[in-house]
Amino acid sequence: MSAFRNPFDHRVRLHRGGCACGRHASQAEHDHAEALEARQLQDRVVEGAVMRALFPQDEMRRGFLRAVGAGTALAAVSTLFPLGLAKEAFAQGAGALEKTKLKVGFIPITCATPIIMAHPLGFYSKYGLDVEVVKTAGWAVIRDKALAKEYDAAHMLSPMPLAISTGTGSNPIPWTAPAVENINGQAITLAMKHKDKRDPKDWKGFKFAVPFDYSMHNYLLRYYLAEHGLDPDRDVQIRSVPPPEMVANLRADNIDGFLAPDPVNQRAVYDGVGFIHTLSKEIWDGHPCCVFSASKEFVAQNPNTYHALLKSILDATAYARKAENRKEIAAAIAPANYLNQPVTVVEQVLTGTYADGLGNVKKDPNRIDFDPFPYDSFAVWILTQMKRWGQLKGEVDYAKVAKDVFLATDAARLMKELGMPAADPARPIVVMGKTFDPKQPAAYVDSFAIKRS
Amino acid sequence: MRSARPWLAPLLSALFLALLVGVWYLATYQPAAEATVDSEYAALVGQAASTGAKSAMPTPGEVGAKLWEHLSDPFYDRGTNDKGIGIQLLYSIGRVLLGFGLAALVAIPLGFVIGMSPLIYKALDPFIQVLKPVSPLAWMPLALYTIKDSGISAIFVIFICSLWPMLVNTAFGVAGVRRDWLNVARTLEVSRLRTAFQVILPAAAPTIMTGMRISIGIAWLVIVAAEMLVGGTGIGYFVWNEWNNLSIANIISAILFIGLIGMALDTLLARLARAVTYRE
């Protein structure tokens, strides 16, 4: 900066080896001292904030310092509060991106809309990132590639980070879900031949497909069936089938129906193979489905990149939330590079004006919606269902796992920075008319008649 | 044996092709049906669904149009997940050659050792017999888990599946070299190394080449399945991506290309095999 000093100021020295202020031997030394000063100033601010928080009354602080001396006081405060870490974190807050070239994996379904659209619509580049979005063949593969660090971050089903963190189905590795991708946007689709069997009580012996064992689809379908008196393990068969194979299997009569992510449901209608029995929002309006996720290690090692990435996702999600942008988004994500679907199929999913497969055009603008806030209560509900169906064994500290994995605080802070409306942490969860109390997870699990635990 | 009418076989082939396309055409032919739903609904669904039917198999004409589309622009690149079929095929061929080459580097020397020493042959036989029949794709999760890189995992799977035919054939060929020749070499006091290179290798070469030919066939079969699993690039990924879009016309095009490349690879190795064949 000293190169830009005012040359018409008589106090400024431009030549003779020394620095601009004259107190240092060279310009480099001057700059170094200036940076150090700035850093010291910043550290002072952090220390000041901590001391003010510890000693609300200044008289007390001064008394304490007089009694024990500054050195002892600093040591004592440091044991109580990681001052060094706080300074480090504060200094990094405004720092540069650790990594700008990133790889983010996704599964070609409309749940991934914010992750995908951020690429063609430029939300990643807006925050200085060069992100490659990579289409991936299935949930197990995306999990393995994320675990193998081939991807920096990935699109996952919301129960997956919880399963990875608790070591269900793989070794436990601390994983995080800092943002929910979409809410609603799934449906139960049945084969055409069942168009007169709309009552779930007639579904005994049906074969259903869900995308993955650890998916909202699995838990919602099980919940729906159990509420109608069917035992999902004994009265019907539920298999995990990758989304692209679902329509083909429905066509070949291998399955009777599925609870699947879109555009699979709409695609079944488009191809005349099935009809939409019910939207998942009728089971739980506002349920989360997919999340944006990254390993705890990535978050810790690349805090600035992580924040920039999360901001671009939040920003894209906010854009996707507005109904007037949905057509543009559908056109941007339908091509072969992303979803590889006919535009009209994606458009029907995103706008909510859709053919139901039985000859009716239905309108439901909330068929899919985008709300990034990762409520702890979502995670707790998912954990209760993992427990209910025997995926989680033993005692579960619901609140702690939820807090560790769903990074609600980060999302709240960044959403505030982006000027997005704050989420209501006490938003109620009502699944098929039954209210869920996230503070009583164990009692909730016990309250079901059909369960495996 | 030379046929008196050399044009007969190609003519018959062309006739079979015409018959196949004709049956295909008739099987997929659908008279234009009246839409059974109102126009607003019809605009939202596919053409078949608007007449109350399921979407059908593509006709030969549709597949032909797709083929032409791929052939007229095989090397386009519209981003990470959308590349031309030529690029995808090159990726697959590259993977196959790499995995196959590594397997040959391991299998042929090892096969030599096994074939020359009955003791090592007996000691390694149980391992070979157990590992040989394992489906290459069964290795995939293990490879992904330990190697932690999907690209290398795919090459590893090619490697492991092309290894066995080459290993077994090399060992068989080396063990089956005529005793007389070896005895002659021994009488003339030829060194062991020279015997290996100048007597055994040429004698076993046709059998080794047969093993290589079987291996490349298997490798080409497996690459499609492996790429469907790991995704990213390659003809297997292309098939998976078009399956995702339920585009049967694209899948049929891909099947044709896979068949043609497989034939080319096989012909290449058959030529090489012929070059090393000898008359006794």
mmCIF file of N, CA and C in Angstrom, chain A residues 32-132:
data_model
loop_
_atom_site.group_PDB
_atom_site.id
_atom_site.type_symbol
_atom_site.label_atom_id
_atom_site.label_comp_id
_atom_site.label_asym_id
_atom_site.label_seq_id
_atom_site.Cartn_x
_atom_site.Cartn_y
_atom_site.Cartn_z
ATOM 1 N N HIS A 32 5.657 -5.476 6.902
ATOM 2 C CA HIS A 32 5.543 -6.584 7.835
ATOM 3 C C HIS A 32 5.065 -6.084 9.194
ATOM 4 N N ALA A 33 5.694 -4.999 9.641
ATOM 5 C CA ALA A 33 5.327 -4.433 10.938
ATOM 6 C C ALA A 33 3.867 -3.981 10.922
ATOM 7 N N GLU A 34 3.459 -3.419 9.791
ATOM 8 C CA GLU A 34 2.077 -2.933 9.688
ATOM 9 C C GLU A 34 1.089 -4.097 9.813
ATOM 10 N N ALA A 35 1.415 -5.231 9.093
ATOM 11 C CA ALA A 35 0.545 -6.406 9.144
ATOM 12 C C ALA A 35 0.482 -6.954 10.561
ATOM 13 N N LEU A 36 1.660 -6.981 11.213
ATOM 14 C CA LEU A 36 1.731 -7.487 12.576
ATOM 15 C C LEU A 36 0.875 -6.639 13.496
ATOM 16 N N GLU A 37 0.968 -5.339 13.301
ATOM 17 C CA GLU A 37 0.188 -4.413 14.113
ATOM 18 C C GLU A 37 -1.306 -4.669 13.949
ATOM 19 N N ALA A 38 -1.693 -4.888 12.661
ATOM 20 C CA ALA A 38 -3.099 -5.140 12.383
ATOM 21 C C ALA A 38 -3.558 -6.414 13.089
ATOM 22 N N ARG A 39 -2.675 -7.418 13.054
ATOM 23 C CA ARG A 39 -3.008 -8.698 13.669
ATOM 24 C C ARG A 39 -3.111 -8.535 15.188
ATOM 25 N N GLN A 40 -2.153 -7.751 15.755
ATOM 26 C CA GLN A 40 -2.177 -7.525 17.204
ATOM 27 C C GLN A 40 -3.445 -6.794 17.605
ATOM 28 N N LEU A 41 -3.825 -5.859 16.757
ATOM 29 C CA LEU A 41 -5.029 -5.074 17.032
ATOM 30 C C LEU A 41 -6.242 -6.012 17.055
ATOM 31 N N GLN A 42 -6.263 -6.901 16.043
ATOM 32 C CA GLN A 42 -7.362 -7.855 15.938
ATOM 33 C C GLN A 42 -7.411 -8.758 17.174
ATOM 34 N N ASP A 43 -6.212 -9.239 17.584
ATOM 35 C CA ASP A 43 -6.142 -10.104 18.750
ATOM 36 C C ASP A 43 -6.654 -9.371 19.984
ATOM 37 N N ARG A 44 -6.276 -8.082 20.090
ATOM 38 C CA ARG A 44 -6.731 -7.266 21.219
ATOM 39 C C ARG A 44 -8.255 -7.222 21.266
ATOM 40 N N VAL A 45 -8.835 -7.087 20.087
ATOM 41 C CA VAL A 45 -10.296 -6.998 20.005
ATOM 42 C C VAL A 45 -10.920 -8.289 20.542
ATOM 43 N N VAL A 46 -10.324 -9.418 20.131
ATOM 44 C CA VAL A 46 -10.851 -10.702 20.593
ATOM 45 C C VAL A 46 -10.698 -10.824 22.098
ATOM 46 N N GLU A 47 -9.474 -10.484 22.588
ATOM 47 C CA GLU A 47 -9.219 -10.573 24.029
ATOM 48 C C GLU A 47 -10.179 -9.684 24.803
ATOM 49 N N GLY A 48 -10.364 -8.489 24.274
ATOM 50 C CA GLY A 48 -11.272 -7.537 24.925
ATOM 51 C C GLY A 48 -12.673 -8.096 25.033
ATOM 52 N N ALA A 49 -13.113 -8.701 23.937
ATOM 53 C CA ALA A 49 -14.474 -9.235 23.912
ATOM 54 C C ALA A 49 -14.628 -10.353 24.938
ATOM 55 N N VAL A 50 -13.588 -11.203 25.013
ATOM 56 C CA VAL A 50 -13.653 -12.332 25.949
ATOM 57 C C VAL A 50 -13.666 -11.811 27.383
ATOM 58 N N MET A 51 -12.765 -10.860 27.697
ATOM 59 C CA MET A 51 -12.672 -10.338 29.052
ATOM 60 C C MET A 51 -13.955 -9.625 29.458
ATOM 61 N N ARG A 52 -14.533 -8.917 28.491
ATOM 62 C CA ARG A 52 -15.785 -8.217 28.803
ATOM 63 C C ARG A 52 -16.886 -9.219 29.134
ATOM 64 N N ALA A 53 -16.852 -10.373 28.392
ATOM 65 C CA ALA A 53 -17.870 -11.380 28.627
ATOM 66 C C ALA A 53 -17.666 -12.056 29.978
ATOM 67 N N LEU A 54 -16.375 -12.265 30.349
ATOM 68 C CA LEU A 54 -16.081 -12.941 31.617
ATOM 69 C C LEU A 54 -16.361 -12.045 32.813
ATOM 70 N N PHE A 55 -16.031 -10.773 32.671
ATOM 71 C CA PHE A 55 -16.213 -9.819 33.785
ATOM 72 C C PHE A 55 -17.150 -8.706 33.353
ATOM 73 N N PRO A 56 -18.435 -8.932 33.548
ATOM 74 C CA PRO A 56 -19.395 -7.914 33.104
ATOM 75 C C PRO A 56 -19.135 -6.553 33.761
ATOM 76 N N GLN A 57 -18.620 -6.575 35.042
ATOM 77 C CA GLN A 57 -18.321 -5.296 35.688
ATOM 78 C C GLN A 57 -16.817 -5.047 35.604
ATOM 79 N N ASP A 58 -16.463 -3.894 35.120
ATOM 80 C CA ASP A 58 -15.053 -3.612 34.892
ATOM 81 C C ASP A 58 -14.264 -3.577 36.192
ATOM 82 N N GLU A 59 -14.932 -3.141 37.273
ATOM 83 C CA GLU A 59 -14.258 -3.049 38.567
ATOM 84 C C GLU A 59 -13.729 -4.418 39.001
ATOM 85 N N MET A 60 -14.525 -5.438 38.718
ATOM 86 C CA MET A 60 -14.153 -6.801 39.076
ATOM 87 C C MET A 60 -12.902 -7.235 38.313
ATOM 88 N N ARG A 61 -12.869 -6.917 37.013
ATOM 89 C CA ARG A 61 -11.741 -7.319 36.178
ATOM 90 C C ARG A 61 -10.444 -6.692 36.688
ATOM 91 N N ARG A 62 -10.576 -5.393 37.004
ATOM 92 C CA ARG A 62 -9.374 -4.690 37.452
ATOM 93 C C ARG A 62 -8.891 -5.246 38.776
ATOM 94 N N GLY A 63 -9.842 -5.561 39.633
ATOM 95 C CA GLY A 63 -9.500 -6.142 40.932
ATOM 96 C C GLY A 63 -8.783 -7.471 40.750
ATOM 97 N N PHE A 64 -9.320 -8.276 39.845
ATOM 98 C CA PHE A 64 -8.758 -9.605 39.565
ATOM 99 C C PHE A 64 -7.331 -9.490 39.046
ATOM 100 N N LEU A 65 -7.133 -8.546 38.116
ATOM 101 C CA LEU A 65 -5.808 -8.385 37.521
ATOM 102 C C LEU A 65 -4.800 -7.891 38.564
ATOM 103 N N ARG A 66 -5.250 -6.933 39.434
ATOM 104 C CA ARG A 66 -4.361 -6.410 40.472
ATOM 105 C C ARG A 66 -3.944 -7.531 41.414
ATOM 106 N N ALA A 67 -4.893 -8.447 41.715
ATOM 107 C CA ALA A 67 -4.632 -9.497 42.688
ATOM 108 C C ALA A 67 -3.677 -10.555 42.144
ATOM 109 N N VAL A 68 -3.854 -10.997 40.892
ATOM 110 C CA VAL A 68 -3.053 -12.126 40.394
ATOM 111 C C VAL A 68 -1.988 -11.737 39.373
ATOM 112 N N GLY A 69 -2.049 -10.545 38.829
ATOM 113 C CA GLY A 69 -1.082 -10.154 37.814
ATOM 114 C C GLY A 69 -1.543 -10.550 36.432
ATOM 115 N N ALA A 70 -1.080 -9.805 35.410
ATOM 116 C CA ALA A 70 -1.590 -9.981 34.046
ATOM 117 C C ALA A 70 -1.270 -11.369 33.488
ATOM 118 N N GLY A 71 -0.010 -11.852 33.730
ATOM 119 C CA GLY A 71 0.404 -13.142 33.173
ATOM 120 C C GLY A 71 -0.460 -14.277 33.677
ATOM 121 N N THR A 72 -0.628 -14.351 34.995
ATOM 122 C CA THR A 72 -1.446 -15.397 35.596
ATOM 123 C C THR A 72 -2.875 -15.298 35.101
ATOM 124 N N ALA A 73 -3.362 -14.092 34.980
ATOM 125 C CA ALA A 73 -4.742 -13.889 34.529
ATOM 126 C C ALA A 73 -4.928 -14.442 33.124
ATOM 127 N N LEU A 74 -3.952 -14.142 32.260
ATOM 128 C CA LEU A 74 -4.036 -14.611 30.873
ATOM 129 C C LEU A 74 -4.069 -16.139 30.838
ATOM 130 N N ALA A 75 -3.148 -16.756 31.656
ATOM 131 C CA ALA A 75 -3.096 -18.216 31.697
ATOM 132 C C ALA A 75 -4.421 -18.774 32.207
ATOM 133 N N ALA A 76 -4.958 -18.151 33.255
ATOM 134 C CA ALA A 76 -6.206 -18.635 33.853
ATOM 135 C C ALA A 76 -7.348 -18.533 32.854
ATOM 136 N N VAL A 77 -7.432 -17.404 32.157
ATOM 137 C CA VAL A 77 -8.513 -17.217 31.187
ATOM 138 C C VAL A 77 -8.361 -18.213 30.041
ATOM 139 N N SER A 78 -7.081 -18.460 29.639
ATOM 140 C CA SER A 78 -6.856 -19.376 28.523
ATOM 141 C C SER A 78 -7.309 -20.793 28.846
ATOM 142 N N THR A 79 -7.183 -21.196 30.124
ATOM 143 C CA THR A 79 -7.641 -22.549 30.455
ATOM 144 C C THR A 79 -9.156 -22.633 30.363
ATOM 145 N N LEU A 80 -9.816 -21.518 30.687
ATOM 146 C CA LEU A 80 -11.282 -21.518 30.636
ATOM 147 C C LEU A 80 -11.786 -21.391 29.208
ATOM 148 N N PHE A 81 -11.075 -20.596 28.429
ATOM 149 C CA PHE A 81 -11.564 -20.240 27.103
ATOM 150 C C PHE A 81 -10.417 -20.340 26.102
ATOM 151 N N PRO A 82 -10.579 -21.085 25.006
ATOM 152 C CA PRO A 82 -9.466 -21.237 24.048
ATOM 153 C C PRO A 82 -9.196 -19.943 23.284
ATOM 154 N N LEU A 83 -8.490 -19.035 23.984
ATOM 155 C CA LEU A 83 -8.235 -17.713 23.388
ATOM 156 C C LEU A 83 -7.515 -17.803 22.051
ATOM 157 N N GLY A 84 -6.495 -18.675 22.011
ATOM 158 C CA GLY A 84 -5.703 -18.831 20.783
ATOM 159 C C GLY A 84 -6.586 -19.212 19.616
ATOM 160 N N LEU A 85 -7.461 -20.199 19.851
ATOM 161 C CA LEU A 85 -8.356 -20.676 18.798
ATOM 162 C C LEU A 85 -9.303 -19.581 18.328
ATOM 163 N N ALA A 86 -9.801 -18.824 19.317
ATOM 164 C CA ALA A 86 -10.751 -17.767 18.984
ATOM 165 C C ALA A 86 -10.090 -16.724 18.096
ATOM 166 N N LYS A 87 -8.819 -16.386 18.448
ATOM 167 C CA LYS A 87 -8.089 -15.394 17.647
ATOM 168 C C LYS A 87 -7.885 -15.913 16.224
ATOM 169 N N GLU A 88 -7.501 -17.212 16.175
ATOM 170 C CA GLU A 88 -7.256 -17.852 14.887
ATOM 171 C C GLU A 88 -8.520 -17.791 14.026
ATOM 172 N N ALA A 89 -9.638 -18.186 14.640
ATOM 173 C CA ALA A 89 -10.904 -18.230 13.920
ATOM 174 C C ALA A 89 -11.291 -16.841 13.432
ATOM 175 N N PHE A 90 -11.051 -15.844 14.309
ATOM 176 C CA PHE A 90 -11.411 -14.472 13.961
ATOM 177 C C PHE A 90 -10.559 -13.982 12.790
ATOM 178 N N ALA A 91 -9.254 -14.323 12.845
ATOM 179 C CA ALA A 91 -8.336 -13.878 11.798
ATOM 180 C C ALA A 91 -8.720 -14.503 10.467
ATOM 181 N N GLN A 92 -9.197 -15.775 10.516
ATOM 182 C CA GLN A 92 -9.521 -16.464 9.277
ATOM 183 C C GLN A 92 -10.833 -15.993 8.677
ATOM 184 N N GLY A 93 -11.673 -15.452 9.543
ATOM 185 C CA GLY A 93 -13.000 -15.027 9.100
ATOM 186 C C GLY A 93 -12.965 -14.197 7.836
ATOM 187 N N ALA A 94 -11.955 -13.362 7.706
ATOM 188 C CA ALA A 94 -11.907 -12.481 6.544
ATOM 189 C C ALA A 94 -10.866 -12.963 5.551
ATOM 190 N N GLY A 95 -10.354 -14.196 5.767
ATOM 191 C CA GLY A 95 -9.215 -14.658 4.998
ATOM 192 C C GLY A 95 -9.548 -15.101 3.594
ATOM 193 N N ALA A 96 -8.519 -15.568 2.904
ATOM 194 C CA ALA A 96 -8.669 -15.991 1.518
ATOM 195 C C ALA A 96 -9.183 -17.428 1.444
ATOM 196 N N LEU A 97 -9.683 -17.812 0.280
ATOM 197 C CA LEU A 97 -10.177 -19.169 0.076
ATOM 198 C C LEU A 97 -8.982 -20.129 0.045
ATOM 199 N N GLU A 98 -9.089 -21.240 0.784
ATOM 200 C CA GLU A 98 -7.991 -22.203 0.833
ATOM 201 C C GLU A 98 -7.922 -22.987 -0.470
ATOM 202 N N LYS A 99 -9.068 -23.105 -1.139
ATOM 203 C CA LYS A 99 -9.156 -23.989 -2.290
ATOM 204 C C LYS A 99 -10.259 -23.417 -3.169
ATOM 205 N N THR A 100 -9.993 -23.223 -4.452
ATOM 206 C CA THR A 100 -11.064 -22.669 -5.284
ATOM 207 C C THR A 100 -11.615 -23.692 -6.265
ATOM 208 N N LYS A 101 -10.802 -24.697 -6.610
ATOM 209 C CA LYS A 101 -11.288 -25.744 -7.531
ATOM 210 C C LYS A 101 -11.870 -26.879 -6.709
ATOM 211 N N LEU A 102 -13.170 -27.094 -6.834
ATOM 212 C CA LEU A 102 -13.825 -28.105 -6.003
ATOM 213 C C LEU A 102 -14.607 -29.072 -6.863
ATOM 214 N N LYS A 103 -14.817 -30.257 -6.308
ATOM 215 C CA LYS A 103 -15.662 -31.251 -6.966
ATOM 216 C C LYS A 103 -16.831 -31.551 -6.050
ATOM 217 N N VAL A 104 -18.042 -31.425 -6.581
ATOM 218 C CA VAL A 104 -19.226 -31.730 -5.790
ATOM 219 C C VAL A 104 -20.032 -32.792 -6.536
ATOM 220 N N GLY A 105 -20.327 -33.881 -5.853
ATOM 221 C CA GLY A 105 -21.076 -34.964 -6.483
ATOM 222 C C GLY A 105 -22.574 -34.791 -6.321
ATOM 223 N N PHE A 106 -23.334 -35.229 -7.333
ATOM 224 C CA PHE A 106 -24.791 -35.187 -7.199
ATOM 225 C C PHE A 106 -25.432 -36.384 -7.885
ATOM 226 N N ILE A 107 -26.649 -36.701 -7.459
ATOM 227 C CA ILE A 107 -27.469 -37.726 -8.078
ATOM 228 C C ILE A 107 -28.483 -36.978 -8.947
ATOM 229 N N PRO A 108 -28.721 -37.428 -10.184
ATOM 230 C CA PRO A 108 -29.601 -36.643 -11.072
ATOM 231 C C PRO A 108 -31.080 -36.703 -10.686
ATOM 232 N N ILE A 109 -31.456 -36.001 -9.631
ATOM 233 C CA ILE A 109 -32.865 -35.876 -9.244
ATOM 234 C C ILE A 109 -33.123 -34.410 -8.894
ATOM 235 N N THR A 110 -34.389 -34.007 -8.879
ATOM 236 C CA THR A 110 -34.687 -32.589 -8.672
ATOM 237 C C THR A 110 -34.342 -32.116 -7.260
ATOM 238 N N CYS A 111 -34.167 -33.067 -6.310
ATOM 239 C CA CYS A 111 -33.758 -32.669 -4.961
ATOM 240 C C CYS A 111 -32.439 -31.913 -5.003
ATOM 241 N N ALA A 112 -31.592 -32.250 -5.979
ATOM 242 C CA ALA A 112 -30.264 -31.643 -6.052
ATOM 243 C C ALA A 112 -30.306 -30.279 -6.739
ATOM 244 N N THR A 113 -31.504 -29.771 -7.011
ATOM 245 C CA THR A 113 -31.640 -28.524 -7.783
ATOM 246 C C THR A 113 -30.653 -27.425 -7.373
ATOM 247 N N PRO A 114 -30.561 -27.039 -6.063
ATOM 248 C CA PRO A 114 -29.638 -25.945 -5.738
ATOM 249 C C PRO A 114 -28.189 -26.261 -6.094
ATOM 250 N N ILE A 115 -27.749 -27.502 -5.819
ATOM 251 C CA ILE A 115 -26.358 -27.878 -6.112
ATOM 252 C C ILE A 115 -26.095 -27.815 -7.610
ATOM 253 N N ILE A 116 -27.053 -28.313 -8.405
ATOM 254 C CA ILE A 116 -26.855 -28.353 -9.853
ATOM 255 C C ILE A 116 -26.969 -26.959 -10.452
ATOM 256 N N MET A 117 -28.071 -26.260 -10.145
ATOM 257 C CA MET A 117 -28.337 -24.985 -10.814
ATOM 258 C C MET A 117 -27.274 -23.937 -10.490
ATOM 259 N N ALA A 118 -26.629 -24.075 -9.319
ATOM 260 C CA ALA A 118 -25.585 -23.119 -8.954
ATOM 261 C C ALA A 118 -24.466 -23.121 -9.984
ATOM 262 N N HIS A 119 -24.360 -24.214 -10.737
ATOM 263 C CA HIS A 119 -23.320 -24.283 -11.776
ATOM 264 C C HIS A 119 -23.717 -23.500 -13.030
ATOM 265 N N PRO A 120 -24.823 -23.897 -13.738
ATOM 266 C CA PRO A 120 -25.159 -23.129 -14.961
ATOM 267 C C PRO A 120 -25.580 -21.692 -14.665
ATOM 268 N N LEU A 121 -26.160 -21.425 -13.499
ATOM 269 C CA LEU A 121 -26.637 -20.070 -13.229
ATOM 270 C C LEU A 121 -25.595 -19.216 -12.485
ATOM 271 N N GLY A 122 -24.399 -19.763 -12.296
ATOM 272 C CA GLY A 122 -23.276 -18.943 -11.835
ATOM 273 C C GLY A 122 -23.223 -18.588 -10.358
ATOM 274 N N PHE A 123 -23.867 -19.390 -9.500
ATOM 275 C CA PHE A 123 -23.816 -19.063 -8.070
ATOM 276 C C PHE A 123 -22.466 -19.427 -7.453
ATOM 277 N N TYR A 124 -21.803 -20.463 -7.991
ATOM 278 C CA TYR A 124 -20.490 -20.828 -7.447
ATOM 279 C C TYR A 124 -19.459 -19.762 -7.807
ATOM 280 N N SER A 125 -19.482 -19.328 -9.083
ATOM 281 C CA SER A 125 -18.465 -18.357 -9.502
ATOM 282 C C SER A 125 -18.673 -17.011 -8.807
ATOM 283 N N LYS A 126 -19.921 -16.724 -8.436
ATOM 284 C CA LYS A 126 -20.224 -15.474 -7.729
ATOM 285 C C LYS A 126 -19.414 -15.384 -6.429
ATOM 286 N N TYR A 127 -19.160 -16.567 -5.783
ATOM 287 C CA TYR A 127 -18.398 -16.550 -4.537
ATOM 288 C C TYR A 127 -16.952 -16.991 -4.753
ATOM 289 N N GLY A 128 -16.482 -16.855 -6.006
ATOM 290 C CA GLY A 128 -15.075 -17.102 -6.292
ATOM 291 C C GLY A 128 -14.689 -18.570 -6.373
ATOM 292 N N LEU A 129 -15.665 -19.451 -6.552
ATOM 293 C CA LEU A 129 -15.343 -20.879 -6.598
ATOM 294 C C LEU A 129 -15.474 -21.406 -8.014
ATOM 295 N N ASP A 130 -14.592 -22.377 -8.337
ATOM 296 C CA ASP A 130 -14.678 -23.058 -9.620
ATOM 297 C C ASP A 130 -15.096 -24.495 -9.314
ATOM 298 N N VAL A 131 -16.417 -24.733 -9.315
ATOM 299 C CA VAL A 131 -16.925 -26.023 -8.875
ATOM 300 C C VAL A 131 -17.291 -26.889 -10.076
ATOM 301 N N GLU A 132 -16.836 -28.141 -10.020
ATOM 302 C CA GLU A 132 -17.231 -29.107 -11.036
ATOM 303 C C GLU A 132 -18.313 -29.975 -10.401
#
